[in-house]
XYZ file of C-alpha atoms in Angstrom:
558
model
C 30.858 9.055 25.543
C 28.288 7.185 23.657
C 27.045 3.844 25.106
C 28.335 0.883 22.772
C 26.767 -2.232 21.723
C 27.414 -5.184 19.073
C 25.672 -7.617 17.363
C 26.029 -9.510 14.239
C 22.798 -7.613 12.113
C 21.106 -4.262 12.875
C 18.117 -3.647 11.300
C 16.624 -0.226 11.135
C 12.677 0.163 10.767
C 10.006 -2.122 12.292
C 7.655 -2.641 9.050
C 6.919 -5.687 7.054
C 10.907 -5.743 5.625
C 12.320 -5.137 8.905
C 10.394 -7.220 11.504
C 11.100 -10.261 8.347
C 14.518 -9.508 7.988
C 15.075 -9.907 11.705
C 12.988 -12.812 12.505
C 15.196 -14.556 9.594
C 18.260 -13.496 11.182
C 17.279 -14.802 14.605
C 16.014 -17.831 12.947
C 19.397 -18.599 11.227
C 21.656 -17.972 14.295
C 22.871 -14.355 14.293
C 22.296 -11.739 16.854
C 20.003 -9.307 15.822
C 18.616 -5.750 16.855
C 15.907 -4.009 15.481
C 15.808 -0.526 16.003
C 13.047 1.999 15.360
C 12.780 5.630 15.500
C 9.192 5.725 16.518
C 7.531 5.552 19.744
C 5.428 2.579 18.218
C 6.251 -0.279 15.403
C 4.960 -1.526 11.804
C 5.799 1.693 9.964
C 3.486 2.162 6.844
C 2.632 -1.349 7.098
C 0.385 -1.121 9.980
C -1.716 1.797 8.128
C -2.197 -0.268 5.031
C -4.635 -3.019 3.947
C -1.697 -5.851 4.782
C -2.067 -7.761 1.451
C 0.802 -9.634 0.661
C 1.349 -10.133 -3.307
C 3.642 -13.457 -3.708
C 3.033 -15.546 -6.766
C 3.149 -19.133 -5.948
C 3.128 -19.084 -2.227
C 1.987 -21.897 -0.256
C -1.586 -20.305 0.910
C -2.500 -19.731 -3.294
C -1.306 -23.797 -3.539
C -3.172 -24.821 -0.844
C -6.305 -23.057 -1.882
C -5.286 -24.520 -5.794
C -5.095 -21.378 -7.540
C -3.600 -22.121 -10.721
C -0.310 -20.466 -10.779
C 3.163 -21.313 -11.655
C 6.813 -20.171 -11.571
C 6.615 -19.462 -15.417
C 3.181 -18.140 -15.500
C 4.411 -15.735 -12.760
C 7.679 -14.587 -14.529
C 5.940 -14.124 -17.522
C 3.225 -11.746 -15.437
C 6.180 -9.752 -13.248
C 7.694 -9.595 -16.604
C 4.930 -7.698 -18.763
C 4.417 -5.717 -15.877
C 7.319 -4.517 -15.111
C 9.159 -4.807 -18.486
C 12.719 -3.604 -18.876
C 12.837 -1.039 -15.691
C 14.194 -3.706 -13.332
C 16.707 -6.577 -13.663
C 15.397 -9.939 -14.764
C 18.043 -11.363 -11.612
C 16.160 -9.089 -9.301
C 12.648 -10.040 -10.351
C 13.322 -13.406 -10.561
C 14.920 -13.531 -6.698
C 11.173 -12.417 -5.797
C 9.733 -14.745 -7.184
C 12.056 -17.520 -6.434
C 11.961 -16.720 -2.465
C 8.706 -15.769 -1.893
C 7.375 -18.997 -1.653
C 10.338 -19.823 0.308
C 10.346 -17.070 2.937
C 6.502 -18.254 3.257
C 7.358 -21.715 3.768
C 10.804 -21.001 6.339
C 8.985 -18.290 8.673
C 5.547 -20.580 8.664
C 7.205 -23.981 9.663
C 9.162 -21.566 12.466
C 6.248 -19.867 13.702
C 2.882 -20.909 14.464
C 1.967 -16.749 14.594
C 1.994 -16.355 10.642
C -1.129 -17.294 9.780
C -2.666 -15.947 5.637
C -6.005 -16.225 4.131
C -6.797 -15.725 0.356
C -8.315 -12.959 -0.929
C -10.437 -14.736 -3.455
C -11.407 -12.751 -6.670
C -9.307 -9.696 -5.946
C -7.874 -9.820 -9.504
C -4.025 -9.034 -10.108
C -4.175 -5.684 -11.081
C -3.587 -6.108 -15.159
C -5.087 -9.785 -15.428
C -5.723 -9.094 -19.175
C -1.815 -9.290 -19.624
C 0.360 -12.911 -19.864
C 0.343 -14.365 -17.122
C -2.209 -12.492 -14.967
C -4.836 -14.187 -13.016
C -7.997 -12.688 -12.944
C -9.070 -14.732 -9.471
C -5.806 -12.780 -8.301
C -2.544 -13.709 -6.307
C -3.123 -11.498 -3.450
C -3.583 -13.176 0.447
C -3.678 -11.228 3.685
C -3.130 -11.983 7.188
C -5.636 -13.786 9.164
C -7.671 -11.482 12.025
C -6.100 -11.871 15.410
C -6.597 -11.033 18.639
C -5.046 -7.929 20.033
C -4.686 -9.213 23.381
C -2.233 -11.680 22.454
C 0.640 -8.400 22.221
C -0.600 -7.487 25.874
C 1.028 -4.558 26.772
C 2.454 -3.802 22.815
C -0.825 -3.823 21.385
C -0.808 -0.232 22.398
C 2.429 0.647 20.421
C 1.193 -0.503 16.664
C 1.036 2.039 14.280
C -1.870 4.177 14.353
C -3.592 3.066 11.644
C -5.170 5.978 8.975
C -8.702 5.419 9.784
C -10.153 2.929 12.941
C -13.457 1.864 12.961
C -15.426 1.384 15.863
C -13.636 -1.096 19.033
C -14.587 -4.708 18.555
C -15.098 -4.539 14.662
C -12.403 -5.871 12.031
C -13.091 -6.824 8.695
C -10.781 -8.662 5.441
C -10.012 -7.409 2.347
C -12.835 -10.028 1.186
C -15.328 -8.551 3.707
C -14.584 -4.779 2.630
C -15.155 -6.078 -0.949
C -18.666 -7.194 -0.020
C -19.539 -4.653 2.774
C -19.058 -2.129 -0.305
C -22.664 -3.628 -1.883
C -24.324 -3.316 1.192
C -27.583 -1.456 -0.362
C -27.137 -3.604 -3.017
C -26.587 -7.416 -2.929
C -27.824 -9.998 0.015
C -24.036 -10.748 0.109
C -23.622 -7.401 1.069
C -26.163 -7.728 4.186
C -24.972 -11.177 5.430
C -21.560 -9.587 5.350
C -22.392 -6.559 7.376
C -24.718 -8.895 9.541
C -21.434 -10.996 10.096
C -19.221 -8.406 11.222
C -21.899 -7.245 13.370
C -22.427 -10.131 14.744
C -19.109 -10.641 15.490
C -18.090 -7.413 17.053
C -20.770 -7.856 19.582
C -19.436 -11.250 20.186
C -16.143 -9.503 20.587
C -17.361 -6.707 23.109
C -19.388 -9.796 25.024
C -15.917 -11.935 25.255
C -13.915 -8.824 25.435
C -11.619 -9.612 22.332
C -9.684 -6.999 20.338
C -9.675 -7.856 16.886
C -6.769 -6.769 14.672
C -7.340 -6.861 10.993
C -5.446 -5.545 7.686
C -1.878 -4.143 8.254
C -2.519 -3.829 11.670
C -2.841 -8.044 11.939
C 0.357 -8.687 9.959
C 2.589 -6.128 12.331
C 1.238 -7.835 15.251
C 1.635 -11.564 13.950
C 4.889 -10.600 13.422
C 6.026 -8.438 16.660
C 4.847 -11.992 18.462
C 7.197 -13.799 16.026
C 10.118 -11.602 17.404
C 8.795 -11.897 20.688
C 8.796 -15.423 21.099
C 12.724 -15.076 19.037
C 13.807 -13.037 21.886
C 14.699 -10.634 19.261
C 15.271 -7.030 20.816
C 13.638 -4.087 19.289
C 14.164 -1.168 20.751
C 11.708 1.879 19.748
C 12.545 5.707 20.164
C 15.740 4.685 18.396
C 16.600 7.215 15.274
C 19.738 6.118 13.306
C 21.898 8.958 13.041
C 24.121 7.470 10.294
C 25.824 4.337 8.759
C 29.796 3.380 10.435
C 32.149 2.501 7.349
C 35.888 1.390 8.119
C 37.660 1.289 4.695
C 34.698 1.143 2.788
C 33.056 -1.160 4.449
C 29.860 -0.612 6.454
C 30.560 -1.946 10.059
C 27.317 -0.841 12.368
C 25.268 2.531 13.273
C 25.038 5.714 15.016
C 21.648 6.482 16.576
C 20.019 8.258 19.540
C 18.262 5.773 21.992
C 15.650 7.409 24.227
C 17.783 10.864 23.587
C 21.238 9.119 24.346
C 23.745 8.712 21.526
C 24.543 5.098 21.381
C 26.941 2.825 18.677
C 25.915 -0.613 17.600
C 28.834 -2.129 15.968
C 27.664 -5.109 13.255
C 29.837 -8.380 12.589
C 28.014 -8.812 9.329
C 26.305 -5.999 8.478
C 23.053 -2.948 8.564
C 19.365 -3.524 6.833
C 18.100 -0.734 6.158
C 14.221 -0.908 5.994
C 13.086 2.761 7.561
C 10.552 3.423 4.684
C 10.544 6.326 1.799
C 10.470 9.433 2.313
C 6.777 10.466 1.927
C 6.763 13.318 4.913
C 10.050 15.450 3.655
C 8.757 18.038 1.409
C 12.033 18.939 0.735
C 12.813 15.598 -1.354
C 9.299 15.360 -2.742
C 10.139 19.218 -4.232
C 13.272 17.554 -5.409
C 12.613 14.505 -7.088
C 8.971 14.803 -7.878
C 7.440 17.118 -10.949
C 3.895 18.143 -10.854
C 2.022 19.596 -7.637
C 2.949 18.036 -4.307
C 2.030 17.660 -0.572
C 3.284 15.534 2.326
C -0.851 16.208 3.222
C -1.979 13.672 0.539
C 0.441 10.619 1.778
C -1.018 7.968 3.941
C 2.381 6.725 4.732
C 3.639 6.638 8.024
C 4.449 10.471 9.283
C 7.939 9.640 10.764
C 8.977 8.816 6.942
C 11.495 11.213 6.393
C 13.741 9.689 4.203
C 16.689 9.190 6.361
C 17.397 5.700 5.524
C 17.602 6.361 1.610
C 19.979 9.204 2.571
C 22.051 7.294 5.193
C 23.143 4.905 2.455
C 23.365 7.532 -0.136
C 25.870 9.287 2.246
C 27.928 6.049 1.818
C 27.762 4.992 -1.682
C 24.429 4.082 -2.593
C 23.007 4.779 -6.072
C 19.489 5.545 -5.858
C 16.710 4.952 -8.316
C 12.290 5.434 -8.976
C 12.637 8.845 -6.935
C 10.482 10.516 -9.210
C 7.604 7.678 -8.256
C 5.266 6.148 -5.504
C 2.519 4.331 -4.802
C 0.334 6.423 -5.784
C -3.666 6.635 -5.162
C -6.361 9.271 -5.929
C -7.216 10.322 -2.430
C -9.705 12.841 -0.904
C -8.227 15.142 1.623
C -9.321 15.238 5.136
C -9.644 18.419 6.216
C -8.909 16.824 10.285
C -6.188 13.974 9.550
C -5.133 11.744 6.813
C -6.344 11.590 3.515
C -9.002 9.155 2.561
C -7.709 6.549 -0.416
C -10.180 5.600 -2.895
C -9.962 2.244 -4.079
C -13.305 0.905 -4.939
C -15.140 4.378 -5.187
C -13.569 4.626 -8.752
C -14.650 1.370 -9.921
C -18.697 1.657 -9.000
C -20.960 2.754 -11.484
C -22.242 6.500 -11.733
C -19.271 8.519 -11.124
C -16.384 9.876 -13.695
C -13.437 11.818 -12.781
C -12.751 14.844 -15.217
C -10.213 17.584 -15.444
C -10.074 21.213 -15.322
C -11.444 21.389 -18.965
C -14.174 18.944 -17.754
C -13.287 16.524 -19.834
C -12.642 12.501 -18.610
C -8.862 11.437 -19.366
C -8.901 8.048 -18.039
C -9.860 4.802 -16.961
C -11.249 5.907 -13.739
C -11.051 1.999 -12.607
C -7.749 1.499 -13.475
C -5.089 0.870 -10.907
C -4.744 3.178 -8.558
C -1.023 4.004 -9.309
C -1.990 4.379 -13.086
C -4.463 6.512 -12.440
C -2.042 9.208 -10.877
C 0.415 8.517 -13.327
C -2.118 9.615 -16.107
C -3.171 12.491 -13.915
C 0.176 14.117 -13.484
C 1.319 13.287 -16.991
C -1.697 15.366 -18.595
C -1.469 17.764 -15.960
C 2.416 18.361 -17.232
C 0.628 19.432 -20.323
C -0.998 22.352 -19.088
C -4.699 21.229 -18.198
C -5.131 21.186 -14.717
C -5.742 17.318 -13.612
C -4.219 18.023 -9.836
C -6.618 18.071 -8.445
C -8.959 16.141 -10.755
C -13.004 16.412 -10.008
C -14.814 13.345 -8.902
C -18.464 13.588 -10.213
C -21.380 12.080 -9.324
C -24.811 11.795 -8.223
C -27.487 11.286 -5.770
C -28.195 7.830 -6.807
C -24.281 6.826 -6.763
C -24.111 8.413 -3.010
C -27.746 6.410 -2.146
C -25.966 2.699 -3.296
C -22.688 2.963 -2.410
C -20.009 3.714 1.011
C -18.250 7.519 0.068
C -15.306 8.461 2.330
C -16.302 6.011 5.304
C -20.214 6.905 5.112
C -22.980 4.533 4.211
C -25.082 4.990 1.504
C -27.627 7.464 1.474
C -25.924 9.344 4.927
C -24.822 12.435 4.713
C -21.438 13.272 4.085
C -19.755 15.581 6.714
C -20.236 18.929 6.687
C -16.154 19.617 7.052
C -15.959 18.362 3.532
C -17.861 21.239 2.281
C -16.708 23.632 4.667
C -13.217 23.294 3.204
C -14.334 23.111 0.048
C -13.091 19.636 -1.028
C -16.832 18.451 -1.986
C -18.738 21.090 -3.937
C -23.026 20.259 -4.267
C -25.276 21.720 -6.617
C -28.841 20.717 -8.298
C -27.271 20.808 -11.765
C -24.422 19.747 -13.676
C -24.440 23.349 -14.922
C -24.139 25.289 -11.447
C -21.709 22.192 -10.461
C -18.753 23.293 -13.127
C -19.508 26.664 -12.402
C -18.910 26.189 -8.506
C -15.610 24.201 -9.507
C -14.618 26.283 -12.292
C -14.838 24.037 -14.695
C -17.057 24.998 -18.460
C -20.687 24.081 -18.020
C -20.778 22.920 -21.561
C -17.672 20.888 -21.627
C -18.414 19.228 -18.359
C -22.727 18.419 -19.886
C -21.358 17.307 -22.546
C -18.981 14.390 -21.150
C -21.360 13.354 -18.710
C -24.131 13.043 -21.817
C -20.844 11.284 -24.075
C -20.626 8.906 -20.536
C -24.234 8.179 -19.896
C -24.608 7.157 -23.391
C -21.725 4.733 -23.036
C -23.337 3.445 -19.446
C -26.727 2.406 -21.012
C -25.144 1.135 -23.982
C -22.259 -1.020 -21.170
C -18.867 -0.083 -23.174
C -16.341 2.484 -22.112
C -15.573 3.827 -25.992
C -13.236 6.493 -24.586
C -11.693 4.234 -21.715
C -12.854 0.831 -21.560
C -13.602 1.028 -18.315
C -14.772 -2.085 -16.586
C -13.336 -4.721 -19.666
C -10.640 -5.577 -16.913
C -11.563 -8.285 -14.463
C -9.436 -5.591 -12.287
C -12.170 -2.704 -12.547
C -14.877 -5.019 -12.063
C -13.605 -6.618 -8.841
C -15.366 -3.332 -7.092
C -18.268 -2.497 -9.726
C -21.600 -3.674 -8.968
C -22.346 -7.276 -10.258
C -26.297 -5.910 -9.779
C -25.566 -3.318 -12.739
C -26.145 -4.768 -15.913
C -24.343 -5.101 -18.684
C -21.494 -2.999 -17.853
C -21.233 -3.340 -13.293
C -18.962 -0.131 -13.642
C -20.639 2.099 -15.817
C -23.951 3.803 -14.449
C -25.710 7.108 -16.203
C -25.023 10.361 -13.892
C -28.816 11.724 -14.383
C -30.321 11.634 -10.630
C -29.364 15.429 -8.909
C -28.326 16.847 -6.823
C -24.584 16.328 -7.886
C -21.265 16.325 -6.314
C -17.909 17.264 -7.373
C -14.619 15.947 -4.641
C -11.499 17.330 -5.181
C -9.014 14.038 -5.980
C -5.574 14.694 -5.077
C -2.318 12.157 -6.203
C -2.085 10.906 -2.787
C 0.155 7.685 -2.054
C 1.112 5.334 0.141
C 4.276 6.114 0.607
C 7.025 6.544 -1.832
C 8.663 3.744 -4.138
C 12.328 4.772 -4.737
C 14.939 4.594 -2.969
C 18.617 2.529 -2.812
C 19.072 0.613 -5.810
C 20.073 -2.994 -4.401
C 20.640 -6.547 -6.291
C 18.877 -9.874 -6.084
C 20.588 -10.371 -2.285
C 19.365 -7.187 -1.528
C 22.873 -5.999 -1.180
C 22.847 -1.721 -1.331
C 24.689 -1.065 -5.248
C 27.142 1.780 -6.105
C 26.582 3.528 -9.327
C 29.099 1.191 -10.921
C 27.140 -1.241 -10.139
C 29.406 -2.538 -7.273
C 27.932 -3.358 -3.603
C 28.241 -1.026 -0.531
C 30.126 -4.033 1.784
C 28.003 -4.849 4.693
C 24.858 -2.710 3.973
C 21.642 -4.078 2.921
C 17.768 -2.461 2.093
C 14.249 -3.719 1.552
C 11.120 -2.238 1.724
C 10.721 1.541 0.494
C 14.256 2.286 1.637
C 15.102 0.029 -1.752
C 13.991 1.123 -5.256
C 11.094 -1.325 -5.687
C 10.895 -4.688 -8.114
C 7.612 -3.316 -9.481
C 9.253 -0.463 -11.143
C 7.056 1.913 -12.137
C 4.099 -0.491 -11.951
C 1.825 -2.518 -9.555
C 0.972 -6.141 -9.843
C -1.504 -6.809 -7.603
C -2.698 -5.818 -3.736
C 0.322 -6.495 -1.721
C 2.735 -5.547 -4.242
C 4.797 -3.201 -1.513
C 4.632 -5.348 1.230
C 4.974 -8.736 -0.521
C 8.748 -8.010 -1.795
C 9.311 -6.166 1.075
C 9.146 -9.493 2.706
C 11.260 -11.609 0.272
C 13.180 -8.934 0.321
C 13.758 -8.894 4.125
C 14.262 -12.517 4.209
C 17.132 -12.578 1.197
C 18.831 -9.778 3.116
C 19.284 -12.124 6.229
C 19.851 -15.028 4.583
C 22.514 -13.581 2.574
C 23.833 -11.995 5.727
C 24.025 -15.370 7.833
C 25.796 -17.324 4.577
C 28.592 -14.469 4.732
C 31.537 -14.686 6.633
C 31.677 -12.457 9.628
C 33.964 -9.402 8.994
C 36.608 -9.596 12.165
C 37.358 -6.115 13.509
């Protein structure tokens, strides 16, 4: 006999989407419980950079960013196109600022800062902003969480205790060997770490800061969060979702709902069978930095009661480097810095290396399908690049950990021809490719792929390199080849939802009582990516929309 509970709303999954949905439902006066399969909370959000892309939000208004609803609508449309219904795009844009204002007025915990200069990913498109629309959570002292601090989902990379930096700091730290600003930022972060240690502070930043802030707000609102409570299935009566079956600490439970269920349980990035079913080309569960618990159960549960699926063949991709002892390294800044290129198995460049990470992997897969190996690709750099920039978490001039060489992920050689031999690409082609690129670098213009022409490319470029901060010759041995795989932050396909976050059937009718947000739902970004935080921003907004729609609906009577 399973234990029975009843609430107005059940939210499944404790990432940004789920926490925002539960918080909004509570503020709207509904009784709500949040269930989470894992023993930790925060899901993939906790492991992310914590960026939030929501045009016209109060932080941007306060900072004087020249955005407007019309500008945002034009930009999102030019990024997403017809792939996502206009009503859904509009719902995101209209409700984004409302969500931020609504939550901001009800909790002191949600504090954000502007990532000034972090360009939209396609700033040259109509409505794009070169100064960017991305915000991130302010750094927060983890001691505020008390014993709950240990329950945050482990990030993919953790630095020494007491060190925390924002996205903007990270941008500057990349230039530690190149600019005074980089050195000053390193000193600031270091000094802050010493102070934190002396005062016993435990600073959290990026995704950890966001989930910590949402958690504190949930705690203040007395919302019950049940960890170790995986969903087993949805309960339906007369085609209406009326609750969930789950296991709580190993024992079966039933939670009935008076209003509905919100699925926010993440994507299916760690489910190899689903990856093989929906993706074409080489796949692996070893290349993702998404939460290890994400096996797609929420998507399958919604599908089992009639929910339609979309975008299942896509993910929040990014070129990544495998790590022999842990999650891969997602390459963000490295591809923009001058003095390195990516080549395929023929030894040829195939893309603007500095473009948005999703676009680069789309190109890897598209080209791989044509018969020349692009998965993995080879990131080629010289010693000067190593001496100037951070790489795989190591400082300039610092030796790359031996494990990368031992596992064959990185190869090193004195000449390009030797390097080509080690990675199995034609030496004459690789040499010709590098020579051609070097001539572009000297002229400051990439005639093949226009690298460094977009404000987004230049964001992580090297401002001391003229005339193009993304281009420098690769001519100082020894040379390195790094295997680059199509990693991801999570999958972006899932249940089809409408502008109210309701899960839809194949014929477009809603599945009564069922909602989805975050990576449980097909992304409002379609096959593209508008800017840093275009996963988490919409996740929070559609979680908020779902809770409001539930609050405005008449309760179901059993």
